[in-house]
Amino acid sequence: MKHLCIIFRRAPHGTAHGREALDLAMLSASFEQQITLIFADEGVLNLISEQQPELVGARDYIATFKALPLYDIEDVLVCNDSLTEFGLKRSVLNIDAQVVSAETITARLREADEVLVF
């Protein structure tokens, strides 16, 4: 079993990166890979609840993050510095995630067999 870290670094809806990262995470988990999701920089915006992407003509994949436990993806980390940069609090996140320091994220990246950045 490989340990994959998938990093969400881009804002949702402007590109397909967020959807592609989520699809990869769920597909890899279905093949029993260990998955850690990390949200940093603009990537933390993927987790804001009550988004309305249809207003900008984008597909709504944000609600799919709530299905992560069905795929046994429970290791979800959010960079505290990035939340602070955008003036966000943990209460705006639409899923249960650990808010962690950059040092914790670095340690998790060292544990991974592969790191994929979207």
XYZ file of C-alpha atoms in Angstrom:
118
model
C 0.000 0.000 0.000
C 1.373 3.370 -1.007
C 0.841 6.520 0.993
C -0.229 9.352 -1.301
C -0.373 12.991 -0.250
C -2.566 15.090 -2.482
C -2.152 18.826 -2.055
C -4.883 21.267 -3.041
C -3.151 24.612 -3.680
C -5.453 26.323 -6.186
C -8.786 28.023 -5.705
C -11.903 26.138 -6.827
C -13.890 26.821 -9.987
C -11.236 28.681 -12.026
C -9.654 25.453 -13.255
C -10.357 21.724 -13.113
C -7.510 21.099 -10.662
C -9.697 20.789 -7.567
C -12.091 18.324 -9.169
C -9.216 16.329 -10.623
C -7.478 16.124 -7.241
C -10.683 14.977 -5.571
C -11.312 12.359 -8.278
C -7.748 11.070 -7.929
C -8.101 10.836 -4.152
C -11.333 8.841 -4.322
C -10.060 6.594 -7.125
C -6.788 5.878 -5.313
C -8.627 5.162 -2.071
C -10.884 2.698 -3.885
C -7.682 0.790 -4.717
C -6.866 0.769 -0.994
C -4.091 3.341 -1.100
C -3.477 5.404 2.031
C -4.536 8.970 1.239
C -3.713 12.228 2.987
C -5.332 15.383 1.671
C -3.643 18.699 2.364
C -5.272 22.064 1.721
C -2.883 24.999 1.567
C -2.652 28.446 -0.012
C -5.750 29.128 -2.176
C -6.621 25.443 -1.860
C -8.292 26.104 1.502
C -11.054 27.872 -0.443
C -12.192 24.445 -1.713
C -13.525 23.700 1.769
C -15.708 26.737 2.335
C -19.300 25.714 2.863
C -22.323 27.064 1.003
C -20.539 27.905 -2.241
C -22.670 28.436 -5.327
C -20.401 27.592 -8.280
C -23.342 27.422 -10.677
C -23.537 31.220 -10.453
C -20.217 31.430 -12.323
C -21.045 28.552 -14.647
C -18.846 26.044 -12.816
C -19.653 22.484 -11.835
C -20.382 21.903 -8.148
C -17.927 19.327 -6.843
C -17.518 20.905 -3.406
C -20.348 18.865 -1.879
C -18.467 15.700 -2.903
C -15.874 16.369 -0.196
C -18.491 15.157 2.300
C -18.173 11.677 0.738
C -14.516 11.321 1.761
C -15.307 9.136 4.830
C -17.100 6.663 2.520
C -13.722 6.147 0.825
C -11.917 5.867 4.180
C -10.180 9.181 3.556
C -10.032 10.609 7.022
C -6.592 12.203 7.042
C -7.461 15.725 5.917
C -5.142 18.576 6.890
C -5.717 22.298 6.466
C -2.877 24.796 6.746
C -3.562 27.201 9.594
C -1.386 29.905 8.026
C -3.465 29.755 4.818
C -6.734 30.041 6.745
C -5.330 33.070 8.533
C -4.155 34.608 5.258
C -7.724 34.496 3.913
C -9.282 35.568 7.229
C -11.100 32.243 7.570
C -11.969 30.301 10.695
C -12.335 26.576 11.097
C -16.110 27.006 11.407
C -16.442 27.830 7.671
C -15.062 24.440 6.586
C -17.646 22.070 5.136
C -15.907 18.890 6.333
C -14.159 17.693 9.461
C -10.482 18.478 8.974
C -7.440 19.017 11.153
C -6.126 22.563 11.135
C -2.364 22.193 11.427
C 0.866 24.149 11.223
C 3.209 24.230 8.246
C 5.650 22.100 10.256
C 3.060 19.342 10.643
C 2.372 19.424 6.912
C 6.086 19.150 6.189
C 6.338 16.122 8.474
C 3.415 14.429 6.703
C 4.981 15.068 3.316
C 8.143 13.312 4.472
C 6.087 10.231 5.389
C 4.465 9.961 1.953
C 5.575 7.690 -0.871
C 4.279 10.157 -3.456
C 3.154 13.785 -3.342
C 0.837 15.176 -5.983
C 0.157 18.902 -6.187
C -2.958 20.341 -7.810
